[in-house]
CSV table of C-alpha atoms in Angstrom, one decimal:
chain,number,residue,atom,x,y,z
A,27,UNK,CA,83.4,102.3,86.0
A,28,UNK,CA,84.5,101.8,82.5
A,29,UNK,CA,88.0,100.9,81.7
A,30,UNK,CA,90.3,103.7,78.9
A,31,UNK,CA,90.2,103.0,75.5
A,32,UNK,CA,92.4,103.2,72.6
A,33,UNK,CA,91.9,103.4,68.9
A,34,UNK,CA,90.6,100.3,67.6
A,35,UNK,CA,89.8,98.7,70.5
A,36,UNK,CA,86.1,97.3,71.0
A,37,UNK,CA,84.0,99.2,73.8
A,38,UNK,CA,85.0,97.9,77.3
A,39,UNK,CA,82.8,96.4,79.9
A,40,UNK,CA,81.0,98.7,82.1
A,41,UNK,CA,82.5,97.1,85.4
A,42,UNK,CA,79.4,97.8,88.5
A,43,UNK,CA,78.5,96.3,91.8
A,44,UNK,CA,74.8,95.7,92.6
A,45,UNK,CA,75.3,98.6,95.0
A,46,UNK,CA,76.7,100.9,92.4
A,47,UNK,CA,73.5,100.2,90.1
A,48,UNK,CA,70.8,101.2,92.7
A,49,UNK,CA,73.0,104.0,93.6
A,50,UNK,CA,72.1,105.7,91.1
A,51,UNK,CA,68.6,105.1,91.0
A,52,UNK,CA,68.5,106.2,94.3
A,53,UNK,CA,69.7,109.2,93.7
A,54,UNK,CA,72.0,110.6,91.0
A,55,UNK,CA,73.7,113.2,93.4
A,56,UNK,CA,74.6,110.5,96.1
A,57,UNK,CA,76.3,108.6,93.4
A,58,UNK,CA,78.3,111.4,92.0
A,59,UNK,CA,79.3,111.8,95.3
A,60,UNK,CA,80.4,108.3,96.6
A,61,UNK,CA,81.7,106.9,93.6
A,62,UNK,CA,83.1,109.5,91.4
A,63,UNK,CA,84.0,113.2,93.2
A,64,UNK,CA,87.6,112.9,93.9
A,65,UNK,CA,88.3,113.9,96.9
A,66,UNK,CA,85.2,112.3,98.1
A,67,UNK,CA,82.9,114.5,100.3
A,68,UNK,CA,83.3,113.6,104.0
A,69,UNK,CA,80.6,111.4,104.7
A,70,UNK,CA,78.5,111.3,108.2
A,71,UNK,CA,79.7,108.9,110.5
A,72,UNK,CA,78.3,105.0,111.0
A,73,UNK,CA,74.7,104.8,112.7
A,74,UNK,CA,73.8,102.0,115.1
A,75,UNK,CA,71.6,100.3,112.8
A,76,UNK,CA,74.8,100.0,110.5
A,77,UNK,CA,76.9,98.4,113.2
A,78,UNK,CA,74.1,96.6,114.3
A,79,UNK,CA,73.8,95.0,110.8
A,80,UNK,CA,77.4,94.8,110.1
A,81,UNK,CA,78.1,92.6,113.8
A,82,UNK,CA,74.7,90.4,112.4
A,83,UNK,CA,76.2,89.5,109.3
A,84,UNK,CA,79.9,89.3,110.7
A,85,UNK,CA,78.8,86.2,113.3
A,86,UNK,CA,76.5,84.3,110.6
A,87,UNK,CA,79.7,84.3,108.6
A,88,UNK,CA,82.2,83.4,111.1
A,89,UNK,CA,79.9,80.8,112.9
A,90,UNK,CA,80.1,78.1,109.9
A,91,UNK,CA,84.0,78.6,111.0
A,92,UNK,CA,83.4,76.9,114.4
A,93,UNK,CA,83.6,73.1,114.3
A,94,UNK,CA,80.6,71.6,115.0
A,95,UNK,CA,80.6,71.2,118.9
A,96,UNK,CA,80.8,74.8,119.1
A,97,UNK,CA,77.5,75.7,117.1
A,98,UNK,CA,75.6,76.6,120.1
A,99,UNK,CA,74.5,79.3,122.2
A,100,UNK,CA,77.5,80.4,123.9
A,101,UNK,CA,79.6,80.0,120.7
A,102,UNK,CA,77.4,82.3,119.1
A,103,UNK,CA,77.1,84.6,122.4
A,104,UNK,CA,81.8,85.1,122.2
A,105,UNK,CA,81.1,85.4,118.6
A,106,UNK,CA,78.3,88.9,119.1
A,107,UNK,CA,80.9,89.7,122.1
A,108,UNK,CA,84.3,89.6,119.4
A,109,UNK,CA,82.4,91.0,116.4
A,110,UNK,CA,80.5,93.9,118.5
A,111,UNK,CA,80.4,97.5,116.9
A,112,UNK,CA,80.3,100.1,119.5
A,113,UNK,CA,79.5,102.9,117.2
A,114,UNK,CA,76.5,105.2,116.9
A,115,UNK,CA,75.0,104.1,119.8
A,116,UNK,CA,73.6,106.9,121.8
A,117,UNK,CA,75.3,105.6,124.9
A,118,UNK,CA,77.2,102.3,126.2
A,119,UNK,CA,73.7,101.0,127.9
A,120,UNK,CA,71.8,101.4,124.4
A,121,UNK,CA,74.9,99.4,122.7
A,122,UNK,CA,74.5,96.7,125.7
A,123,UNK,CA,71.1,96.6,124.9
A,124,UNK,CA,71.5,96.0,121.7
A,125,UNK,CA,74.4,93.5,121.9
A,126,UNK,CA,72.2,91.4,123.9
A,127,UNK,CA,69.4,91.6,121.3
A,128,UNK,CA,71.5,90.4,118.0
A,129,UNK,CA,72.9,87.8,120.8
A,130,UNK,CA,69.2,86.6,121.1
A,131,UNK,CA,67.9,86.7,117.6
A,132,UNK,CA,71.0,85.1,116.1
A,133,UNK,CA,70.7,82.4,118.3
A,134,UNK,CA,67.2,82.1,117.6
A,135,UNK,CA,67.9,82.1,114.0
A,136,UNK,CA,70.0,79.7,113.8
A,137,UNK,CA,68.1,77.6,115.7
A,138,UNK,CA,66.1,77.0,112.2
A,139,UNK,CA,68.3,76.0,110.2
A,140,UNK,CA,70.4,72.7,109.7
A,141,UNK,CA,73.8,73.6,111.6
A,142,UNK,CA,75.3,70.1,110.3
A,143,UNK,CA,74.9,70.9,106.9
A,144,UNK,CA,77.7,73.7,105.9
A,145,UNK,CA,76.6,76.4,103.3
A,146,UNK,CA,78.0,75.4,99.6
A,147,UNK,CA,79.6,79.4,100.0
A,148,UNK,CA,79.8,82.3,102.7
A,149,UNK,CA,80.3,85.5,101.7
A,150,UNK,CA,80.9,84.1,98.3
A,151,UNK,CA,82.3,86.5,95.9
A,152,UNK,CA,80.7,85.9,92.3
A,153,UNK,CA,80.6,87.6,89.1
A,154,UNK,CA,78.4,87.6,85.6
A,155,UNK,CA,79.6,89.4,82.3
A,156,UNK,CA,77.1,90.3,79.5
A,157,UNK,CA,78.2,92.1,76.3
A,158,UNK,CA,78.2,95.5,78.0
A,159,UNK,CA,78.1,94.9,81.7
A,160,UNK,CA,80.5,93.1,84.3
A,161,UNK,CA,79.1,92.9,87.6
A,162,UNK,CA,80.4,91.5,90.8
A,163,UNK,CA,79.1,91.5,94.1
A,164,UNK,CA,79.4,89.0,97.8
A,165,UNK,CA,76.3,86.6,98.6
A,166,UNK,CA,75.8,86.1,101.9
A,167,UNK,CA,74.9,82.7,101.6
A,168,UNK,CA,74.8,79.9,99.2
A,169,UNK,CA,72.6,76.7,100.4
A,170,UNK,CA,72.6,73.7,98.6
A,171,UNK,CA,69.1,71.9,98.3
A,172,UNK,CA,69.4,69.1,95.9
A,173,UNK,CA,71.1,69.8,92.9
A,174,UNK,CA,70.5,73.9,92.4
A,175,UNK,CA,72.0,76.4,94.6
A,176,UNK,CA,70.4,79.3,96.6
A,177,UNK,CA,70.9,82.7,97.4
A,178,UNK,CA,70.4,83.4,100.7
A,179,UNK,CA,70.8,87.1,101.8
A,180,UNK,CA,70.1,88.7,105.3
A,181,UNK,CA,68.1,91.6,106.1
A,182,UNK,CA,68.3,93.0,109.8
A,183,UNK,CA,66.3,96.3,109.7
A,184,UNK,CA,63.0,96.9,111.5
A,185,UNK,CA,61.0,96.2,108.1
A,186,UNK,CA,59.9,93.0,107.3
A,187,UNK,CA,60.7,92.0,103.7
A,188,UNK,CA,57.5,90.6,101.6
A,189,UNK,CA,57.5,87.7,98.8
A,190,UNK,CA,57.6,91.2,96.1
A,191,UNK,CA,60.8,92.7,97.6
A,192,UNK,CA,62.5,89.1,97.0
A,193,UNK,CA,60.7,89.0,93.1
A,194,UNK,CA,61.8,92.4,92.2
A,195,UNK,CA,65.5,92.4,93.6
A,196,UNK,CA,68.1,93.2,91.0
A,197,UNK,CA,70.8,92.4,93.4
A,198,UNK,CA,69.5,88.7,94.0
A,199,UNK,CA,68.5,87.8,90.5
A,200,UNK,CA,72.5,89.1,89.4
A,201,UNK,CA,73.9,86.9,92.5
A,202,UNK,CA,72.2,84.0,91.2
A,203,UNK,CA,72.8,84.3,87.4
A,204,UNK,CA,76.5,85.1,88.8
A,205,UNK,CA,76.2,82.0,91.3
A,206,UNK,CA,74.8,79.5,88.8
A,207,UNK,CA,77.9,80.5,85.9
A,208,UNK,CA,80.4,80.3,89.0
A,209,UNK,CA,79.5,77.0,90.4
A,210,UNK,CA,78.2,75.8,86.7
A,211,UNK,CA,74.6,74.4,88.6
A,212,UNK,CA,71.2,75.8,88.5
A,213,UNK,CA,70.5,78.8,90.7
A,214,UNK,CA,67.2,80.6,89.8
A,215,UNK,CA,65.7,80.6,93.7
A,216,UNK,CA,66.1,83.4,95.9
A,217,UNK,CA,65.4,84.1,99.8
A,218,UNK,CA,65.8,87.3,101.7
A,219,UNK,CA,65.8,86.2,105.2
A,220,UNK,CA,65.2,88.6,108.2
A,221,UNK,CA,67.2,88.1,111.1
A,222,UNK,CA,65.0,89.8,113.4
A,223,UNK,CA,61.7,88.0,113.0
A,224,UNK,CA,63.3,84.7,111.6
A,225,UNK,CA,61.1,85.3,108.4
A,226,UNK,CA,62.0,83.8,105.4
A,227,UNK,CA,60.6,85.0,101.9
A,228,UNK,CA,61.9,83.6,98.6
A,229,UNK,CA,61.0,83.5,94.6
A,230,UNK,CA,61.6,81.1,92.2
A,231,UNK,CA,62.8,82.9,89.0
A,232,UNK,CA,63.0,81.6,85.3
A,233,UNK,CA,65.1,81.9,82.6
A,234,UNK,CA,63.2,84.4,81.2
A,235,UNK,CA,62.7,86.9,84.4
A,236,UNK,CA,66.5,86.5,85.4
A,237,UNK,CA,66.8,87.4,81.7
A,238,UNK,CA,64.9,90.5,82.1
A,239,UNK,CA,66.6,91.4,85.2
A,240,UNK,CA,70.4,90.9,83.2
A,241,UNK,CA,68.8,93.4,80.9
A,242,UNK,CA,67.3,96.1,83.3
A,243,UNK,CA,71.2,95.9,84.9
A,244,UNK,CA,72.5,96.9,80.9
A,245,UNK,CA,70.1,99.3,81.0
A,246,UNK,CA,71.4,101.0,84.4
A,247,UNK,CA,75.0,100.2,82.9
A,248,UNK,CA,74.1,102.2,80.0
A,249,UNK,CA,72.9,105.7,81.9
A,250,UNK,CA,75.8,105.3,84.3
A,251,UNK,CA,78.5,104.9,81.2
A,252,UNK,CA,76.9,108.5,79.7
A,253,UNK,CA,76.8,110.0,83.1
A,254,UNK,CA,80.2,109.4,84.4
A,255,UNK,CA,81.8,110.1,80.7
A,256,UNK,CA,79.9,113.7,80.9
A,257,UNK,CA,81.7,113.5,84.6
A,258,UNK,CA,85.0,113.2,83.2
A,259,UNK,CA,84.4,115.9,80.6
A,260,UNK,CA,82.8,118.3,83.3
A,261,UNK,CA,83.1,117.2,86.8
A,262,UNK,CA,80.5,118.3,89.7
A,263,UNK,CA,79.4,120.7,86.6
A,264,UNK,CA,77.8,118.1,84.8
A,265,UNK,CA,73.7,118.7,85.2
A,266,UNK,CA,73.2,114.4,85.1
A,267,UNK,CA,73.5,114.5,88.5
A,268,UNK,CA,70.7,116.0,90.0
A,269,UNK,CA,69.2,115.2,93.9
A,270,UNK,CA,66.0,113.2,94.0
A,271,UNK,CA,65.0,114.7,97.3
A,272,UNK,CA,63.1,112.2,99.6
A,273,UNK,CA,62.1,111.3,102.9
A,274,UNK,CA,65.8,109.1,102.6
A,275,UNK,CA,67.6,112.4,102.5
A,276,UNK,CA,67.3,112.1,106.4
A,277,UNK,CA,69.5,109.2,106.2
A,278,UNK,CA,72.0,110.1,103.6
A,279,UNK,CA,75.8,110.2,104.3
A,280,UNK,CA,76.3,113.1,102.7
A,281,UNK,CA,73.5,114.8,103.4
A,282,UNK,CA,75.7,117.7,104.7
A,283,UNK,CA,76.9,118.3,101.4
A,284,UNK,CA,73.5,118.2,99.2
A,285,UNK,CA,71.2,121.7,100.0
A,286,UNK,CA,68.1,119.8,98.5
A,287,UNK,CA,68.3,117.2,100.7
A,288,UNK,CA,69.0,119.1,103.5
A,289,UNK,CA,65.7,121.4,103.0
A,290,UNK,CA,63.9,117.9,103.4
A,291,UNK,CA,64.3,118.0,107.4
A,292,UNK,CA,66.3,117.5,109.9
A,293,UNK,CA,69.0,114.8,110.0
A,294,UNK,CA,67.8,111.5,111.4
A,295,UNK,CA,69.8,111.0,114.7
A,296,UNK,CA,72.6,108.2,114.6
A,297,UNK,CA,70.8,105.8,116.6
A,298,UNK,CA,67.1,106.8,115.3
A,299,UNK,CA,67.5,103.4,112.6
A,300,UNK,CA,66.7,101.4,116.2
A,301,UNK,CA,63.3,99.7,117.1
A,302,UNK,CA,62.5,100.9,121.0
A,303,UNK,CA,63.5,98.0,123.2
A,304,UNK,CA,62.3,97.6,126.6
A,305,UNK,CA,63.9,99.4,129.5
A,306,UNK,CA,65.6,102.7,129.6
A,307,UNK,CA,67.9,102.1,126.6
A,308,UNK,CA,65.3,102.6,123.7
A,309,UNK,CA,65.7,103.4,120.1
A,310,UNK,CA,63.5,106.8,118.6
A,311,UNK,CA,62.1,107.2,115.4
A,312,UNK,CA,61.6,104.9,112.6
A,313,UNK,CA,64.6,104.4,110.3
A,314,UNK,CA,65.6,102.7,106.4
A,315,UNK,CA,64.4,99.1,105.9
């Protein structure tokens, strides 16, 4: 989003979220749609995977809000009963199911870590400006281990993330640039841990690669400043915003809206994102990590 100009005045920042970047890397037509067709395009409704992440993240936020006594199992089970997302689910036994599962692998989760020892931020809004760029996004979690901070962010899909997916995440190397300027200590060390399995894989960047990943986010800056002027000056018109038909097109929330995407295949069901589980109350097909 870039901010109007007058006469004289110096080029504004390009203001982006993490999310807004990959957007359009994803796919230009999905961005056009979300972030600048006005009205927006109806998009499909949440799947279970989505609530299922969203409950996840919802009680490891709110549980560093209990006092102490109360970081246990049953203050973790009334936190997955008061956060629950009923939505998506193919029926109310599936959503049981399920309820019980991010129950269980919370509470494992959190049996890893140092309960005592309260995050340095949750849900920590942060922010880094460049010459061209101003990007804010929300770590989920900012641990303090000596005197350097680290971004911890949680991944709940069926996918298990690797060392590389932690390395090459724009998103993580902005939060900590962002994190380190915010809280003015170092912060080049980042984890992506998944819920599910209780796997934890970090890198340890440098000045130089968190430098390189500042400039790939100009870079993306840059494209999206040309595209959405051309929007402005042509609307859904404008040929910078073509689909990049995938296999994701399944998934898309606006799928409805884009032919290419769908002459891909058929629409993933709302519960497909789900691993089966045991019992009657399964998930299907393999969803988006």
């Amino acid at each position: 989003m870039t901010q109007p100009t007058f006469p004289g005045m110096p080029t504004p920042l390009y203001v982006a979220s993490p999310s807004r970047l990959l957007a359009w890397l994803d796919c230009p037509r999905r961005y056009r749609m979300h972030y600048l067709d006005r009205p927006r395009p109806r998009p499909r409704g949440q799947r279970a995977h989505t609530s299922v992440g969203i409950a996840t993240h919802n009680v490891l936020r709110d549980f560093w809000d209990l006092p102490p006594e109360r970081r246990n199992p049953a203050g973790v089970a009334e936190l997955v009963r008061t956060s629950w997302i009923d939505v998506g689910f193919r029926d109310g036994d599936q959503s049981r199911a399920w309820r019980d599962r991010v129950r269980e692998r919370v509470t494992d989760y959190l049996r890893g870590i140092d309960r005592e020892r309260h995050p340095v931020g949750v849900e920590r809004s942060v922010s880094v400006k460049t010459a061209t760029l101003a990007v804010t996004g929300r770590v989920d979690r900012l641990d303090e281990r000596g005197d350097a901070v680290v971004v911890v962010d949680y991944k709940t899909g069926r996918r298990v993330p690797t060392p590389d997916d932690a390395r090459t995440s724009l998103p993580l190397a902005l939060y900590a640039v962002a994190a380190g300027s915010v809280l003015r200590r170092p912060c080049t060390r980042v984890e992506l841990h998944h819920v599910p399995s209780g796997t934890v894989v970090g890198h340890e960047h440098t000045g130089e690669s968190l430098a390189r990943k500042v400039a790939e986010a100009e870079s993306i800056a840059a494209d999206l400043r040309r595209a959405d002027a051309d929007f402005r000056e042509h609307g859904p018109d404008s040929d910078r915003f073509p689909a990049r038909p995938s296999a994701l097109c399944g998934w898309c929330d606006y799928r409805d809206h884009c032919p290419e995407g769908r002459q891909v295949g058929p629409a993933q069901a709302d519960w497909a994102g789900l691993e089966p589980l045991p019992g009657p109350a399964t998930g299907t097909a393999a969803g988006p990590s």
